Amino acid sequence: MPRWSRYFEVLKLFWSTALAAELEYRANFVLASISSSGNLLGSIFGLFLFYQKGNTFQGWTWEEAFLVLGVFTLLEGFSNTFLGPNLNKIVQHVQQGTLDFVLLKPISSQFWLSTRTLSPWGLPDLLFGLGMIGYAGGRLGLGVGDYLAGLVPLSFGLAILYSLWFILGATSIWFVKIYNVTEVLRGLLEAGRYPMAAYPAAYRFFFTFVVPVAFLTTVPAEVFLGRSQLLLLLEAGGLAGGLLLFAHRFWSFALRYYTSASS
Amino acid sequence: MKDFWRKATTLLRVQYAYMVEYRAELLLWALSGSLPLILLGVWTQAAQRGQLGLSSLDFARYFLSVFIVRQLTVIWVVWEFEQQVVQGKLSPRLLLPIDPVWEHVASHVAERLARLPFIVGLAALFFVLYPGAFWIPSLGKFLLFLLVVASTFVLRFLMQYTFALFSFWTERASAIEEVWMIPYLFLSGLIAPLEVFPPLVREIALWLPFPYLVHFPASILVGLPVDVGRGLLVMLGWGGVFLVLNRWLWKKGLKQYSGMGA
C-alpha cells in the first residue's frame, strides 16, 4: 500500500473516532451554535459601526468589507475545528511526557499531532463564513470563476495559519508551559476582521511583514473581487510554502532537544 | 480584626509568590489582550476621515484606557472553580475555617500586583510610539477611576463566581461564562466607545452591566463625559442581584455537592 493512502486511512480513523467521542456531548452543539450566532451578530454590528453616516474603509464598500469578515469567520471556523483542538495539545503532551508515545508511532509525528482529532463545534462558524461570502458575493455579482480563483489564496492563508500555529506549539519543547503563546497569536489574528486598508501605515506593515494577517483575509478577499495583484498572490504562495517547509524543519530540529519525561 | 489582616496578608503573600514564578506567562497573558490596540488602529484611521464625534486622539486615549482597564479586571475564577469541583479538590478546602472564595480573591489580587509592572511598561511603550496621545488625568479623575475600576473588578468577579457555582450541577460551567462573554465583547465598549453606537443600542446597553465593565472606567480615565452617579448606581444594582444569587447558589450547591458523596 502506498504511503499516502495509509495516511489517508489513518486520517479517516482519527476523525471518525473524534466525531463519535464528541457527539456524546450533543448539548454542547446548542451552546456552540448560540456562541457562533452571537459572535456573528456582534461582528456584523462592529463592522456596521464603521460604516454609519456614510463612512467607509478607503476603497472598500460595505459588501466588500463584509466579504472580508466572511473570510475571517471561515478561518475562525477552520481553526476551531482543526487547529485549536490539535495544536493546543502539543503543550500538554510535552508537559505530561505523553509525547513519547506519539514519537514511537510508525507515522510522522507532525501528522499525528496536527490531525489526531477534530471538533465539530467549529462547524457553525464554517457555515456562517460560507454564508457570508455567498451573501456578499451575490450582492457583488461574483461568478464561479471568481470563487475558484479565491480558493487559491484562501488555501495559502490556511497553510500560513497552520504553520504559524504549529511553530508556536513546537516551541513548547523548550518552554514547556506556553499555552498562552497561541492565545497571543489568536489575539493578533483578530486584526484580520477588517481589510488592511482600514489600518494606519505602521499597522499595515506589521500585519503584512511581522504577523502576516494580511495574507489570511485581505488578499483572498481581493482575489474574490478580481482586483488581485499577481505579485501579492505570488508572495502569499511563497510565504505559505516557505512557512510549511520551515514548520516541518523546525519540528525535527525541536525534537532533537526533546528529553522525555523519564530520561 | 488583627486576625483578619494576618490572614489576608498571608493569603496575598503566598499567591504573589506563586504568580511571580510564572512571569513569562504573565507577560504573554498581558499581550494576548491586544485587541484594544488593534481597534485603536482602525478607529484612529476612521476618525481621520469621517465625523464620528470623537477625534483620532480621543480614540487613541480611549483604547489605551480600555487596554489598561481590561488588564486590571481580568477574571478567571470560573475555570479554576470548575476544576476544583470536577476533580474533587474543593473538598479539603471546605474543611478550612475560611470561605474558599478568599483564596481565589487573593490570587486575583496578587496577580494584579505582579502584572502591574507590565501594564506600566506597555503604557510607557505606547506613549513612546505615540507621543501625541500623552495625557495626565487630574488627581480627582484618577482617584475616581481607581474607585470605579475596583468596583468593576468586584462586579466582574462576582458575576463570574456566580456562574462558577453552577459547577455543582453541570460539568461545564465555563460554557455559561463563554456565552456571557459575547454581549460583553460587543456591548461593553471594548470594540468601540459607546459614543459611536446608535442611540437606541446605547440606551439599552446602559441599563445592562456590560458598559460599566469597560466603557465607564475607561471614559473616566480619558475624561469623556459620563454620568458617574447613574453608573455607580447601576453597578451597585447588578452587584446586589448577583450577590444574592451567589450566596443562594452557594448554599444550595454545597448541599448538592455533599450529596454527591464528597
Coordinates of C-alpha atoms in Angstrom, one line a residue:
Chain A
M1 CA 0.0 0.0 0.0
P2 CA 1.5 3.3 -1.0
R3 CA 2.4 5.7 1.9
W4 CA -0.1 8.4 1.2
S5 CA -3.1 6.1 1.2
R6 CA -2.1 4.7 4.5
Y7 CA -2.1 8.2 5.9
F8 CA -5.5 8.7 4.4
E9 CA -6.8 5.6 6.1
V10 CA -5.4 6.8 9.4
L11 CA -7.0 10.2 9.0
K12 CA -10.4 8.6 8.4
L13 CA -10.0 6.6 11.6
F14 CA -8.8 9.6 13.6
W15 CA -11.7 11.8 12.5
S16 CA -14.5 9.2 12.8
T17 CA -13.4 8.3 16.4
A18 CA -13.1 12.0 17.3
L19 CA -16.5 12.7 16.0
A20 CA -18.0 9.7 17.8
A21 CA -16.5 10.9 21.0
E22 CA -17.6 14.5 20.6
L23 CA -21.1 13.6 19.7
E24 CA -21.7 12.2 23.1
Y25 CA -22.0 15.8 24.2
R26 CA -24.8 16.9 22.0
A27 CA -25.8 19.7 24.3
N28 CA -22.5 21.4 23.5
F29 CA -23.6 21.8 20.0
V30 CA -26.5 24.0 21.1
L31 CA -24.1 26.1 23.1
A32 CA -21.6 26.3 20.2
S33 CA -24.4 27.4 17.9
I34 CA -25.5 30.1 20.3
S35 CA -22.0 31.4 20.7
S36 CA -21.4 31.3 17.0
S37 CA -24.6 33.2 16.2
G38 CA -23.9 35.7 18.9
N39 CA -20.4 36.3 17.6
L40 CA -21.7 36.6 14.1
L41 CA -24.2 39.3 15.1
G42 CA -21.6 41.1 17.1
S43 CA -19.1 41.0 14.3
I44 CA -21.6 42.5 11.9
F45 CA -22.6 45.1 14.4
G46 CA -18.9 46.0 14.8
L47 CA -18.5 46.5 11.1
F48 CA -21.7 48.4 10.9
L49 CA -20.3 50.9 13.4
F50 CA -17.6 51.9 11.0
Y51 CA -20.0 52.2 8.1
Q52 CA -22.5 54.5 9.7
K53 CA -23.1 58.0 8.4
G54 CA -21.5 57.3 5.0
N55 CA -18.1 56.4 6.4
T56 CA -16.1 53.6 4.6
F57 CA -12.8 52.0 4.8
Q58 CA -10.7 53.5 2.0
G59 CA -11.6 51.8 -1.2
W60 CA -13.9 49.1 0.3
T61 CA -17.7 49.2 0.0
W62 CA -19.9 47.7 2.8
E63 CA -20.3 44.5 0.8
E64 CA -16.6 44.2 0.1
A65 CA -15.7 44.7 3.8
F66 CA -18.5 42.2 4.6
L67 CA -16.7 39.7 2.4
V68 CA -13.5 40.1 4.4
L69 CA -15.5 39.4 7.6
G70 CA -16.9 36.3 5.9
V71 CA -13.4 35.1 5.1
F72 CA -12.4 35.8 8.7
T73 CA -15.3 33.8 10.1
L74 CA -14.5 31.0 7.8
L75 CA -10.9 30.9 9.1
E76 CA -12.1 31.0 12.6
G77 CA -14.3 28.0 12.0
F78 CA -11.3 26.3 10.4
S79 CA -9.1 26.9 13.4
N80 CA -11.8 26.0 15.9
T81 CA -12.5 22.7 14.1
F82 CA -9.0 21.6 13.1
L83 CA -6.2 23.7 14.5
G84 CA -7.2 24.5 18.1
P85 CA -8.2 21.0 19.3
N86 CA -4.9 19.5 18.0
L87 CA -2.2 22.1 18.2
N88 CA -3.1 23.4 21.7
K89 CA -2.5 19.8 22.9
I90 CA 1.2 19.8 21.9
V91 CA 1.9 21.8 25.0
Q92 CA 0.1 19.2 27.1
H93 CA 1.9 16.3 25.5
V94 CA 5.2 17.9 26.3
Q95 CA 4.2 18.7 29.9
Q96 CA 2.9 15.3 30.7
G97 CA 5.5 13.4 28.8
T98 CA 3.0 11.7 26.6
L99 CA 4.8 13.0 23.5
D100 CA 6.9 9.8 23.9
F101 CA 4.1 7.7 22.8
V102 CA 3.5 9.9 19.8
L103 CA 7.1 9.6 18.7
L104 CA 7.0 5.8 18.9
K105 CA 4.2 5.6 16.4
P106 CA 5.1 4.5 12.9
I107 CA 3.8 7.6 11.2
S108 CA 5.0 11.2 11.1
S109 CA 4.7 12.8 14.5
Q110 CA 3.8 16.1 12.9
F111 CA 1.0 14.5 11.0
W112 CA -0.2 12.8 14.2
L113 CA -0.1 15.9 16.3
S114 CA -1.8 18.0 13.6
T115 CA -4.7 15.8 12.7
R116 CA -5.3 13.5 15.6
T117 CA -8.7 15.0 16.4
L118 CA -11.3 17.5 15.3
S119 CA -14.0 19.3 17.0
P120 CA -17.4 19.6 15.3
W121 CA -18.1 22.7 17.4
G122 CA -16.4 24.9 14.9
L123 CA -18.8 23.8 12.2
P124 CA -21.4 26.7 12.8
D125 CA -18.6 29.2 12.2
L126 CA -17.6 27.4 9.0
L127 CA -21.1 27.5 7.7
F128 CA -21.7 31.2 8.7
G129 CA -18.4 32.1 7.0
L130 CA -19.5 30.4 3.8
G131 CA -22.9 32.0 4.1
M132 CA -21.4 35.5 4.5
I133 CA -19.1 35.0 1.5
G134 CA -22.1 33.8 -0.5
Y135 CA -24.3 36.7 0.5
A136 CA -21.7 39.4 -0.2
G137 CA -20.6 37.6 -3.4
G138 CA -24.2 37.5 -4.6
R139 CA -24.7 41.3 -4.0
L140 CA -21.4 42.0 -5.7
G141 CA -22.3 39.7 -8.7
L142 CA -19.3 37.3 -8.3
G143 CA -19.2 34.3 -10.6
V144 CA -18.0 30.8 -10.2
G145 CA -14.6 31.8 -11.7
D146 CA -14.1 34.4 -9.0
Y147 CA -14.8 31.9 -6.2
L148 CA -12.5 29.3 -7.8
A149 CA -9.8 32.0 -8.1
G150 CA -10.3 33.0 -4.4
L151 CA -9.8 29.4 -3.3
V152 CA -6.1 29.6 -4.2
P153 CA -5.1 32.4 -1.8
L154 CA -7.6 31.1 0.7
S155 CA -5.7 27.8 0.8
F156 CA -2.4 29.7 1.1
G157 CA -4.0 31.5 4.1
L158 CA -4.9 28.3 5.7
A159 CA -1.4 26.9 5.2
I160 CA 0.1 30.1 6.7
L161 CA -2.2 30.0 9.7
Y162 CA -1.5 26.3 10.3
S163 CA 2.3 26.8 10.1
L164 CA 2.4 29.7 12.5
W165 CA 0.3 27.9 15.0
F166 CA 2.3 24.7 14.7
I167 CA 5.7 26.5 15.0
L168 CA 4.5 28.2 18.2
G169 CA 3.2 24.9 19.5
A170 CA 6.5 23.3 18.8
T171 CA 8.4 25.9 20.9
S172 CA 6.8 24.3 23.9
I173 CA 9.6 21.7 23.6
W174 CA 11.8 24.4 25.2
F175 CA 9.4 26.5 27.2
V176 CA 7.1 23.7 28.3
K177 CA 4.3 25.9 29.7
I178 CA 3.5 28.3 26.8
Y179 CA -0.2 27.7 26.3
N180 CA -0.7 31.4 26.1
V181 CA 1.6 31.9 23.0
T182 CA -1.2 30.6 20.9
E183 CA -3.6 33.0 22.7
V184 CA -1.3 35.9 21.7
L185 CA -1.4 34.7 18.1
R186 CA -5.2 34.4 18.2
G187 CA -5.4 37.9 19.6
L188 CA -3.3 39.3 16.8
L189 CA -5.3 37.4 14.2
E190 CA -8.3 39.5 15.2
A191 CA -6.9 42.2 13.0
G192 CA -8.0 40.1 10.1
R193 CA -11.6 41.1 10.7
Y194 CA -11.1 44.3 8.6
P195 CA -9.4 44.9 5.3
M196 CA -5.8 46.1 5.7
A197 CA -6.8 49.5 4.2
A198 CA -8.6 50.2 7.4
Y199 CA -5.4 50.4 9.3
P200 CA -2.7 53.1 9.6
A201 CA 0.5 52.5 7.6
A202 CA 2.5 51.2 10.6
Y203 CA -0.1 48.6 11.4
R204 CA -0.3 47.6 7.8
F205 CA 3.5 47.0 7.8
F206 CA 3.3 45.0 11.0
F207 CA 0.4 42.8 9.8
T208 CA 2.0 42.1 6.5
F209 CA 5.6 41.5 7.3
V210 CA 5.7 40.6 11.0
V211 CA 2.5 38.7 11.6
P212 CA 1.1 38.0 8.1
V213 CA -2.5 38.7 8.8
A214 CA -2.9 40.5 5.5
F215 CA -2.5 37.2 3.6
L216 CA -5.2 35.5 5.6
T217 CA -8.2 37.6 4.9
T218 CA -7.5 40.7 2.8
V219 CA -5.6 39.0 0.0
P220 CA -8.1 36.2 -0.5
A221 CA -10.9 38.8 -0.5
E222 CA -9.2 40.9 -3.1
V223 CA -8.8 37.9 -5.3
F224 CA -12.5 37.1 -4.9
L225 CA -13.2 40.6 -6.0
G226 CA -11.0 40.2 -9.0
R227 CA -8.6 43.0 -8.1
S228 CA -5.7 40.8 -7.2
Q229 CA -2.2 41.9 -7.8
L230 CA -0.2 39.0 -9.2
L231 CA 2.8 39.9 -7.1
L232 CA 0.9 39.8 -3.9
L233 CA -0.5 36.4 -4.8
L234 CA 3.0 35.1 -5.6
E235 CA 4.1 36.4 -2.2
A236 CA 1.3 34.6 -0.5
G237 CA 2.1 31.4 -2.2
G238 CA 5.8 31.8 -1.4
L239 CA 5.1 32.6 2.2
A240 CA 2.7 29.6 2.6
G241 CA 5.2 27.2 1.0
G242 CA 8.1 28.6 3.0
L243 CA 6.3 28.5 6.3
L244 CA 5.1 24.9 5.7
L245 CA 8.6 23.8 5.0
F246 CA 10.0 25.8 7.9
A247 CA 7.4 24.3 10.3
H248 CA 8.5 20.8 9.2
R249 CA 12.2 21.5 9.6
F250 CA 11.6 23.3 12.9
W251 CA 9.8 20.3 14.3
S252 CA 12.6 17.9 13.6
F253 CA 15.0 20.5 15.0
A254 CA 12.9 20.9 18.1
L255 CA 12.7 17.1 18.6
R256 CA 16.5 16.9 19.0
Y257 CA 16.1 19.0 22.1
Y258 CA 13.2 16.9 23.5
T259 CA 14.2 14.9 26.5
S260 CA 11.2 12.8 27.6
A261 CA 9.7 13.0 31.0
S262 CA 11.6 9.9 32.2
S263 CA 15.0 10.5 30.7
Chain B
M1 CA -9.5 42.5 63.2
K2 CA -5.8 41.8 63.7
D3 CA -6.6 38.2 62.9
F4 CA -8.3 39.3 59.6
W5 CA -5.2 41.2 58.5
R6 CA -2.9 38.4 59.3
K7 CA -5.0 36.0 57.2
A8 CA -5.4 38.5 54.4
T9 CA -1.7 39.3 54.1
T10 CA -0.6 35.7 54.4
L11 CA -3.0 34.7 51.6
L12 CA -1.8 37.5 49.4
R13 CA 1.9 36.8 50.0
V14 CA 1.5 33.1 49.1
Q15 CA -0.4 33.9 46.0
Y16 CA 2.0 36.7 45.0
A17 CA 5.0 34.4 45.2
Y18 CA 3.2 31.8 43.1
M19 CA 2.3 34.4 40.4
V20 CA 5.8 35.8 40.2
E21 CA 7.0 32.3 39.4
Y22 CA 5.3 32.4 36.1
R23 CA 6.5 35.9 35.0
A24 CA 6.9 34.9 31.3
E25 CA 3.4 33.6 31.3
L26 CA 2.0 36.7 32.8
L27 CA 3.6 38.8 30.0
L28 CA 2.1 36.5 27.4
W29 CA -1.3 36.9 29.0
A30 CA -0.9 40.6 29.1
L31 CA 0.0 40.5 25.3
S32 CA -3.0 38.3 24.5
G33 CA -5.2 41.3 25.5
S34 CA -4.1 43.2 22.4
L35 CA -7.5 43.6 20.8
P36 CA -7.9 47.2 22.0
L37 CA -4.6 48.1 20.5
I38 CA -5.7 46.6 17.1
L39 CA -9.0 48.5 17.3
L40 CA -7.1 51.6 18.2
G41 CA -5.6 51.4 14.8
V42 CA -8.8 51.1 12.9
W43 CA -10.7 53.8 14.8
T44 CA -8.0 56.4 14.7
Q45 CA -7.8 55.8 11.0
A46 CA -11.6 56.1 10.6
A47 CA -11.7 59.2 12.7
Q48 CA -9.3 61.0 10.3
R49 CA -11.9 60.6 7.5
G50 CA -15.4 60.8 9.0
Q51 CA -17.3 62.8 11.5
L52 CA -17.6 60.4 14.4
G53 CA -17.9 62.9 17.2
L54 CA -14.5 61.9 18.6
S55 CA -11.1 62.9 17.3
S56 CA -8.4 60.3 16.5
L57 CA -6.6 61.4 19.6
D58 CA -9.7 60.7 21.7
F59 CA -9.8 57.2 20.2
A60 CA -6.1 56.6 20.9
R61 CA -6.5 57.5 24.5
Y62 CA -9.8 55.7 24.9
F63 CA -8.4 52.4 23.6
L64 CA -5.3 52.7 25.7
S65 CA -7.5 53.1 28.7
V66 CA -9.6 50.1 27.6
F67 CA -6.4 48.1 27.4
I68 CA -5.5 49.2 31.0
V69 CA -9.0 48.5 32.3
R70 CA -9.0 45.1 30.8
Q71 CA -5.6 44.3 32.3
L72 CA -6.8 45.3 35.7
T73 CA -10.1 43.4 35.6
V74 CA -9.2 40.0 34.0
I75 CA -11.0 37.3 35.9
W76 CA -10.6 33.5 35.6
V77 CA -12.2 32.1 38.7
V78 CA -14.8 30.1 36.8
W79 CA -12.1 27.9 35.2
E80 CA -10.4 27.2 38.5
F81 CA -13.5 26.6 40.5
E82 CA -14.9 24.2 37.8
Q83 CA -11.6 22.2 38.0
Q84 CA -11.8 22.1 41.8
V85 CA -15.3 20.8 41.8
V86 CA -14.9 18.3 38.9
Q87 CA -11.7 16.9 40.4
G88 CA -12.9 17.0 44.0
K89 CA -10.2 19.4 45.1
L90 CA -12.8 21.6 46.7
S91 CA -13.4 19.1 49.5
P92 CA -10.2 19.8 51.5
R93 CA -10.8 23.5 51.1
L94 CA -14.2 23.2 52.7
L95 CA -12.6 21.9 55.8
L96 CA -10.6 25.1 56.3
P97 CA -12.0 27.7 58.7
I98 CA -12.3 30.2 55.8
D99 CA -14.6 30.5 52.9
P100 CA -12.8 29.1 49.8
V101 CA -13.7 32.2 47.8
W102 CA -11.0 34.2 49.6
E103 CA -8.2 32.1 48.1
H104 CA -9.5 33.0 44.6
V105 CA -9.8 36.6 45.5
A106 CA -6.3 36.6 46.9
S107 CA -4.9 35.0 43.8
H108 CA -6.6 37.5 41.5
V109 CA -5.4 40.5 43.6
A110 CA -1.9 39.1 43.8
E111 CA -1.8 38.6 40.1
R112 CA -2.8 42.2 39.5
L113 CA 0.2 43.3 41.7
A114 CA 2.5 41.0 39.7
R115 CA 1.1 42.3 36.4
L116 CA 1.4 46.0 37.3
P117 CA 4.9 46.4 36.1
F118 CA 4.0 45.0 32.6
I119 CA 1.0 47.4 32.4
V120 CA 3.1 50.4 33.2
G121 CA 5.8 49.2 30.8
L122 CA 3.4 48.7 28.0
A123 CA 1.7 52.0 28.6
A124 CA 5.1 53.7 28.6
L125 CA 6.0 52.0 25.3
F126 CA 2.7 53.2 23.9
F127 CA 3.5 56.8 24.7
V128 CA 6.9 56.5 23.2
L129 CA 5.4 55.2 19.9
Y130 CA 2.5 57.7 20.1
P131 CA 3.8 60.8 22.0
G132 CA 0.9 62.9 20.8
A133 CA -1.6 60.9 22.8
F134 CA 0.1 61.5 26.1
W135 CA -2.1 62.9 28.8
I136 CA -2.3 63.1 32.6
P137 CA -5.7 62.9 34.2
S138 CA -6.5 65.2 37.1
L139 CA -6.0 63.8 40.5
G140 CA -9.7 63.8 41.2
K141 CA -10.4 61.9 38.0
F142 CA -7.6 59.5 38.7
L143 CA -8.9 58.7 42.2
L144 CA -12.4 58.3 40.8
F145 CA -11.0 55.9 38.2
L146 CA -9.4 53.8 40.9
L147 CA -12.6 53.6 42.7
V148 CA -14.6 52.7 39.6
V149 CA -12.1 50.2 38.3
A150 CA -12.0 48.5 41.7
S151 CA -15.8 48.2 41.5
T152 CA -15.6 46.8 38.0
F153 CA -13.2 44.2 39.3
V154 CA -15.5 43.3 42.1
L155 CA -18.6 43.2 39.8
R156 CA -16.9 41.0 37.2
F157 CA -15.5 38.7 39.9
L158 CA -18.9 38.4 41.5
M159 CA -20.7 37.6 38.2
Q160 CA -18.1 35.0 37.2
Y161 CA -18.0 33.4 40.6
T162 CA -21.8 33.2 40.4
F163 CA -21.6 31.3 37.1
A164 CA -18.8 29.2 38.6
L165 CA -21.2 27.9 41.2
F166 CA -23.1 26.2 38.5
S167 CA -20.3 23.7 38.5
F168 CA -22.1 21.9 41.3
W169 CA -24.8 21.0 38.8
T170 CA -23.0 20.9 35.4
E171 CA -19.5 19.8 34.3
R172 CA -19.1 22.8 32.1
A173 CA -20.0 26.0 34.0
S174 CA -17.3 27.8 32.0
A175 CA -19.6 27.5 29.0
I176 CA -22.1 29.8 30.6
E177 CA -19.3 32.4 31.1
E178 CA -18.2 31.9 27.5
V179 CA -21.7 32.7 26.2
W180 CA -21.9 35.7 28.6
M181 CA -18.6 37.0 27.2
I182 CA -20.3 37.6 23.8
P183 CA -22.5 40.5 24.8
Y184 CA -19.6 41.7 27.0
L185 CA -17.4 41.8 23.9
F186 CA -19.8 43.8 21.8
L187 CA -21.7 46.0 24.3
S188 CA -19.1 46.8 26.8
G189 CA -17.4 49.5 24.7
L190 CA -14.5 47.1 24.0
I191 CA -14.9 47.2 20.2
A192 CA -15.9 50.9 20.1
P193 CA -16.7 53.7 22.5
L194 CA -20.4 53.9 23.2
E195 CA -20.4 57.4 21.8
V196 CA -20.4 55.9 18.3
F197 CA -23.2 53.4 19.0
P198 CA -26.7 54.1 17.5
P199 CA -28.7 55.9 20.3
L200 CA -31.2 53.1 20.8
V201 CA -28.5 50.4 21.3
R202 CA -26.6 52.7 23.6
E203 CA -29.7 53.4 25.8
I204 CA -30.4 49.7 26.1
A205 CA -26.7 48.9 26.8
L206 CA -26.5 51.5 29.6
W207 CA -29.1 49.5 31.7
L208 CA -27.1 46.3 31.3
P209 CA -23.9 45.7 33.4
F210 CA -21.6 45.5 30.3
P211 CA -20.7 49.1 29.6
Y212 CA -19.6 49.6 33.3
L213 CA -17.1 46.8 32.8
V214 CA -15.1 48.7 30.2
H215 CA -16.5 51.9 28.8
F216 CA -17.4 53.5 32.1
P217 CA -13.9 53.3 33.8
A218 CA -12.1 53.9 30.6
S219 CA -14.1 57.1 29.9
I220 CA -13.4 58.4 33.3
L221 CA -9.7 58.0 32.9
V222 CA -9.8 59.7 29.5
G223 CA -12.1 62.4 30.7
L224 CA -15.0 61.7 28.3
P225 CA -18.3 62.8 29.8
V226 CA -20.2 60.1 31.7
D227 CA -23.0 60.1 34.2
V228 CA -21.0 59.0 37.3
G229 CA -23.9 58.8 39.7
R230 CA -26.1 56.7 37.4
G231 CA -23.1 54.5 36.6
L232 CA -22.3 53.7 40.2
L233 CA -26.0 53.0 40.9
V234 CA -26.4 50.6 38.0
M235 CA -23.2 48.8 39.1
L236 CA -24.5 48.6 42.7
G237 CA -27.8 47.3 41.5
W238 CA -26.3 44.5 39.4
G239 CA -23.8 43.8 42.1
G240 CA -26.7 43.3 44.6
V241 CA -28.5 41.0 42.2
F242 CA -25.5 38.8 41.7
L243 CA -24.5 38.8 45.4
V244 CA -27.9 37.5 46.4
L245 CA -28.0 34.9 43.7
N246 CA -24.4 33.9 44.5
R247 CA -25.0 33.3 48.2
W248 CA -28.2 31.3 47.4
L249 CA -26.5 29.1 44.9
W250 CA -23.5 28.6 47.2
K251 CA -25.9 27.2 49.9
K252 CA -27.8 25.1 47.5
G253 CA -24.7 23.9 45.8
L254 CA -22.9 22.8 49.0
K255 CA -25.9 20.5 49.8
Q256 CA -25.8 19.2 46.3
Y257 CA -22.0 18.7 46.5
S258 CA -22.1 16.7 49.7
G259 CA -25.0 14.8 48.2
M260 CA -22.5 13.5 45.6
G261 CA -20.7 11.7 48.4
A262 CA -17.8 14.1 48.7

